[in-house]
Structure formats: C-alpha cells, structure tokens
Amino acid sequence: MSAEVKPTRANKPFVFNAENEAKFQKLLTRYPDTAALNLPGLWLIQQQDGWISYEAMEYLAERINIPVTQVYEVATFYTMYNLQPVGKYHFQVCRTLSCELRGGEEILAHLTKKLGIKPGETSKDGRYTLTKVECLGSCGSGPMFQLNDDYHEWLTVEKVDEILAKLP
Ligand code: FES
C-alpha cells in the first residue's frame, strides 16, 4: 500500500502547539523507545495541521531521534496520512477488491462527477478532496468511503447524494 501523492513542502517550520506538545510528552512516558512514536507523532501532526508536510516529518524525526527517511517511509505507506493539504470534506473511497466487486467504481465515478474533481484533487474552493484508498477494513459492508473521521457503508449513488445534500 502506498499513498497516491508525494509529500509536499510547506516551506515553513513545524512545531507542536501547546496542546499537542502535552500529548506528545505523555506519549513519551509510555514507550521506552522513542521510535515507537513515529505513527502517533504523525497522527498528532495531522490533527494539528490537517496534513503532514515534509518539514513536519523532519521535525518529528528530530524529536524521536530517528532518520527522516524512517518517518517518510511510514507517512507514505499509510493512506490515513495526508501528505498534501485536504479540503473541508475529505472523501476516501475504498478501491480494494470487496468494495470494487460491490460497486466501488460506480461510487467513485459518481463522486467524481458530483464534486467536479478527480481522485487526488481538491476543489478550487477548498471544500472537497477526493482520494482513492486501499482497504479500510470495512469489506463486508462495501462499497464504502470514509468522509473525514466517519465511515459510510453499503453505499449506493442515492445514498451518496443524501450524504452530499446533508453537508453544511
Ligand atoms: S475492500 Fe473496501 S473496506 Fe475492505
């Protein structure tokens, strides 16, 4: 599995805000080896900025004492990490076998048409991002997508339209 997009530079330094620094300090007490904070550290960065810049990866590598390549490897392996800024509504459509067999391609095509963007793109107004991702572990209830932090399962084009109509 690999992310579809390459990490982007923000061209500004990253630093944890006070809230995330406190969470990071708490995590540090839990693990004897700071390298174990690679995944949770990336998650904290994403919680703070909404995405993970290359500069943020460098920051994390320094904080947990590992080469930046190790952070890069993890960040680019999991599609849960956003390596570019995403829109207010991030649709992550599963493209793996079970969802595909149950109509995932149709759901993706419908979203592409309704949102006016292709997979890997963000709408110009910053409202929507559409991404194709590997299995999200909800295979028995496909086709499905993750919209921000929520799963939407057993999708049909009608159900997708209902979800879109309810977005504020
Ligand atoms: S195949 Fe779609 S969630 Fe697993």
Short mmCIF file of C-alpha atoms and ligand atoms in Angstrom, two decimals:
data_model
loop_
_atom_site.label_atom_id
_atom_site.label_comp_id
_atom_site.label_asym_id
_atom_site.label_seq_id
_atom_site.Cartn_x
_atom_site.Cartn_y
_atom_site.Cartn_z
CA MET A 1 0.00 0.00 0.00
CA SER A 2 1.29 3.48 -0.72
CA ALA A 3 -0.09 6.98 -0.71
CA GLU A 4 -1.06 8.36 -4.11
CA VAL A 5 0.58 11.71 -3.55
CA LYS A 6 4.13 12.70 -2.84
CA PRO A 7 4.86 14.65 0.35
CA THR A 8 4.71 18.40 -0.14
CA ARG A 9 6.84 21.07 1.47
CA ALA A 10 5.06 23.78 3.44
CA ASN A 11 8.20 25.95 3.33
CA LYS A 12 7.77 26.88 6.96
CA PRO A 13 8.92 25.17 10.10
CA PHE A 14 6.54 22.92 12.02
CA VAL A 15 6.27 22.85 15.79
CA PHE A 16 3.69 21.20 18.05
CA ASN A 17 1.25 23.63 19.63
CA ALA A 18 0.91 23.57 23.43
CA GLU A 19 -1.93 21.03 23.40
CA ASN A 20 -0.12 18.58 21.14
CA GLU A 21 3.19 19.09 22.92
CA ALA A 22 1.44 17.97 26.12
CA LYS A 23 0.04 14.90 24.29
CA PHE A 24 3.48 14.17 22.85
CA GLN A 25 5.10 14.39 26.30
CA LYS A 26 2.53 11.94 27.62
CA LEU A 27 3.26 9.53 24.78
CA LEU A 28 6.96 9.78 25.55
CA THR A 29 6.36 8.37 29.03
CA ARG A 30 4.62 5.31 27.56
CA TYR A 31 7.36 3.96 25.33
CA PRO A 32 10.96 3.14 26.26
CA ASP A 33 11.96 3.56 22.60
CA THR A 34 11.10 6.95 21.12
CA ALA A 35 10.97 5.41 17.60
CA ALA A 36 7.61 3.93 18.63
CA LEU A 37 6.20 7.45 18.43
CA ASN A 38 6.57 7.52 14.66
CA LEU A 39 2.92 6.70 13.86
CA PRO A 40 1.28 8.53 16.78
CA GLY A 41 3.56 11.51 16.18
CA LEU A 42 2.46 11.72 12.56
CA TRP A 43 -1.14 11.48 13.69
CA LEU A 44 -0.66 14.38 16.11
CA ILE A 45 0.83 16.48 13.31
CA GLN A 46 -2.15 15.70 11.12
CA GLN A 47 -4.57 16.54 13.94
CA GLN A 48 -2.87 19.91 14.25
CA ASP A 49 -2.45 20.95 10.61
CA GLY A 50 -4.86 18.66 8.78
CA TRP A 51 -1.95 17.29 6.76
CA ILE A 52 1.73 16.37 7.11
CA SER A 53 4.37 18.44 5.36
CA TYR A 54 7.90 17.29 4.72
CA GLU A 55 9.09 19.90 7.24
CA ALA A 56 6.80 18.34 9.85
CA MET A 57 8.35 14.93 9.12
CA GLU A 58 11.80 16.43 9.69
CA TYR A 59 10.58 17.91 12.97
CA LEU A 60 9.19 14.57 14.15
CA ALA A 61 12.34 12.70 13.13
CA GLU A 62 14.39 15.04 15.28
CA ARG A 63 12.00 14.79 18.22
CA ILE A 64 12.03 10.98 18.24
CA ASN A 65 15.62 10.55 17.23
CA ILE A 66 15.29 8.59 14.00
CA PRO A 67 16.31 9.39 10.41
CA VAL A 68 13.72 11.37 8.48
CA THR A 69 13.66 8.55 5.91
CA GLN A 70 12.01 6.31 8.52
CA VAL A 71 9.29 8.88 9.12
CA TYR A 72 8.91 9.33 5.36
CA GLU A 73 8.52 5.58 4.84
CA VAL A 74 5.69 5.34 7.34
CA ALA A 75 3.95 8.53 6.19
CA THR A 76 3.95 7.40 2.57
CA PHE A 77 2.88 3.82 3.36
CA TYR A 78 -0.44 4.52 5.07
CA THR A 79 -3.15 6.38 3.19
CA MET A 80 -4.51 7.63 6.54
CA TYR A 81 -1.78 10.26 6.44
CA ASN A 82 -2.48 13.26 4.23
CA LEU A 83 0.72 14.37 2.52
CA GLN A 84 -0.88 17.46 1.00
CA PRO A 85 -3.48 19.88 2.35
CA VAL A 86 -7.00 18.49 2.07
CA GLY A 87 -10.39 20.14 1.71
CA LYS A 88 -13.00 20.62 4.40
CA TYR A 89 -14.60 17.33 3.32
CA HIS A 90 -12.18 14.55 2.51
CA PHE A 91 -13.74 11.58 0.73
CA GLN A 92 -11.55 8.49 0.85
CA VAL A 93 -13.13 5.89 -1.40
CA CYS A 94 -12.07 2.28 -0.94
CA ARG A 95 -10.83 0.75 -4.17
CA THR A 96 -9.94 -2.71 -2.91
CA LEU A 97 -11.49 -5.93 -4.13
CA SER A 98 -14.55 -6.40 -1.93
CA CYS A 99 -15.71 -2.82 -2.43
CA GLU A 100 -14.89 -2.97 -6.14
CA LEU A 101 -16.96 -6.12 -6.62
CA ARG A 102 -19.90 -4.43 -4.90
CA GLY A 103 -19.84 -1.24 -6.98
CA GLY A 104 -16.99 0.86 -5.62
CA GLU A 105 -16.05 2.07 -9.10
CA GLU A 106 -19.57 3.39 -9.65
CA ILE A 107 -19.46 5.25 -6.32
CA LEU A 108 -16.13 6.79 -7.25
CA ALA A 109 -17.39 7.79 -10.70
CA HIS A 110 -20.49 9.35 -9.17
CA LEU A 111 -18.48 11.34 -6.65
CA THR A 112 -16.06 12.46 -9.36
CA LYS A 113 -18.99 13.83 -11.32
CA LYS A 114 -20.81 15.41 -8.39
CA LEU A 115 -17.74 17.05 -6.86
CA GLY A 116 -16.21 18.06 -10.17
CA ILE A 117 -12.78 16.74 -9.22
CA LYS A 118 -10.75 13.64 -10.00
CA PRO A 119 -9.21 11.31 -7.43
CA GLY A 120 -6.16 13.02 -5.95
CA GLU A 121 -7.62 16.51 -6.42
CA THR A 122 -9.05 19.19 -4.15
CA SER A 123 -11.76 21.53 -5.37
CA LYS A 124 -10.65 25.10 -6.02
CA ASP A 125 -12.79 26.43 -3.17
CA GLY A 126 -11.07 24.02 -0.76
CA ARG A 127 -14.35 22.32 0.10
CA TYR A 128 -13.72 18.81 -1.21
CA THR A 129 -10.85 16.38 -1.61
CA LEU A 130 -11.32 13.03 -3.32
CA THR A 131 -8.90 10.17 -2.74
CA LYS A 132 -8.82 6.51 -3.69
CA VAL A 133 -7.54 4.39 -0.82
CA GLU A 134 -6.79 0.78 -0.10
CA CYS A 135 -8.99 -1.38 2.13
CA LEU A 136 -10.29 0.45 5.19
CA GLY A 137 -11.26 -2.77 6.96
CA SER A 138 -14.96 -2.50 6.27
CA CYS A 139 -15.00 -5.06 3.48
CA GLY A 140 -18.23 -6.79 4.50
CA SER A 141 -20.18 -3.56 4.18
CA GLY A 142 -18.84 -2.23 0.92
CA PRO A 143 -18.87 -0.25 -1.15
CA MET A 144 -17.79 2.34 1.35
CA PHE A 145 -15.88 5.57 1.85
CA GLN A 146 -14.50 7.45 4.79
CA LEU A 147 -15.66 11.06 4.99
CA ASN A 148 -13.35 12.89 7.37
CA ASP A 149 -13.47 10.69 10.51
CA ASP A 150 -16.65 8.77 9.66
CA TYR A 151 -17.31 5.60 7.69
CA HIS A 152 -20.24 5.42 5.27
CA GLU A 153 -21.10 1.89 4.23
CA TRP A 154 -23.44 -0.09 1.96
CA LEU A 155 -23.26 2.86 -0.44
CA THR A 156 -25.45 3.45 -3.46
CA VAL A 157 -25.45 6.54 -5.67
CA GLU A 158 -28.70 7.58 -3.96
CA LYS A 159 -27.11 7.26 -0.55
CA VAL A 160 -24.12 9.30 -1.73
CA ASP A 161 -26.48 12.04 -2.89
CA GLU A 162 -28.18 12.06 0.51
CA ILE A 163 -24.83 12.38 2.27
CA LEU A 164 -23.79 15.24 -0.03
CA ALA A 165 -27.10 17.04 0.47
CA LYS A 166 -26.65 16.99 4.25
CA LEU A 167 -23.17 18.53 4.27
CA PRO A 168 -23.26 22.02 5.79
S1 FES B 1 -12.33 -3.82 0.50
FE1 FES B 1 -13.28 -1.91 0.92
S2 FES B 1 -13.09 -1.77 3.07
FE2 FES B 1 -12.04 -3.60 2.61
#
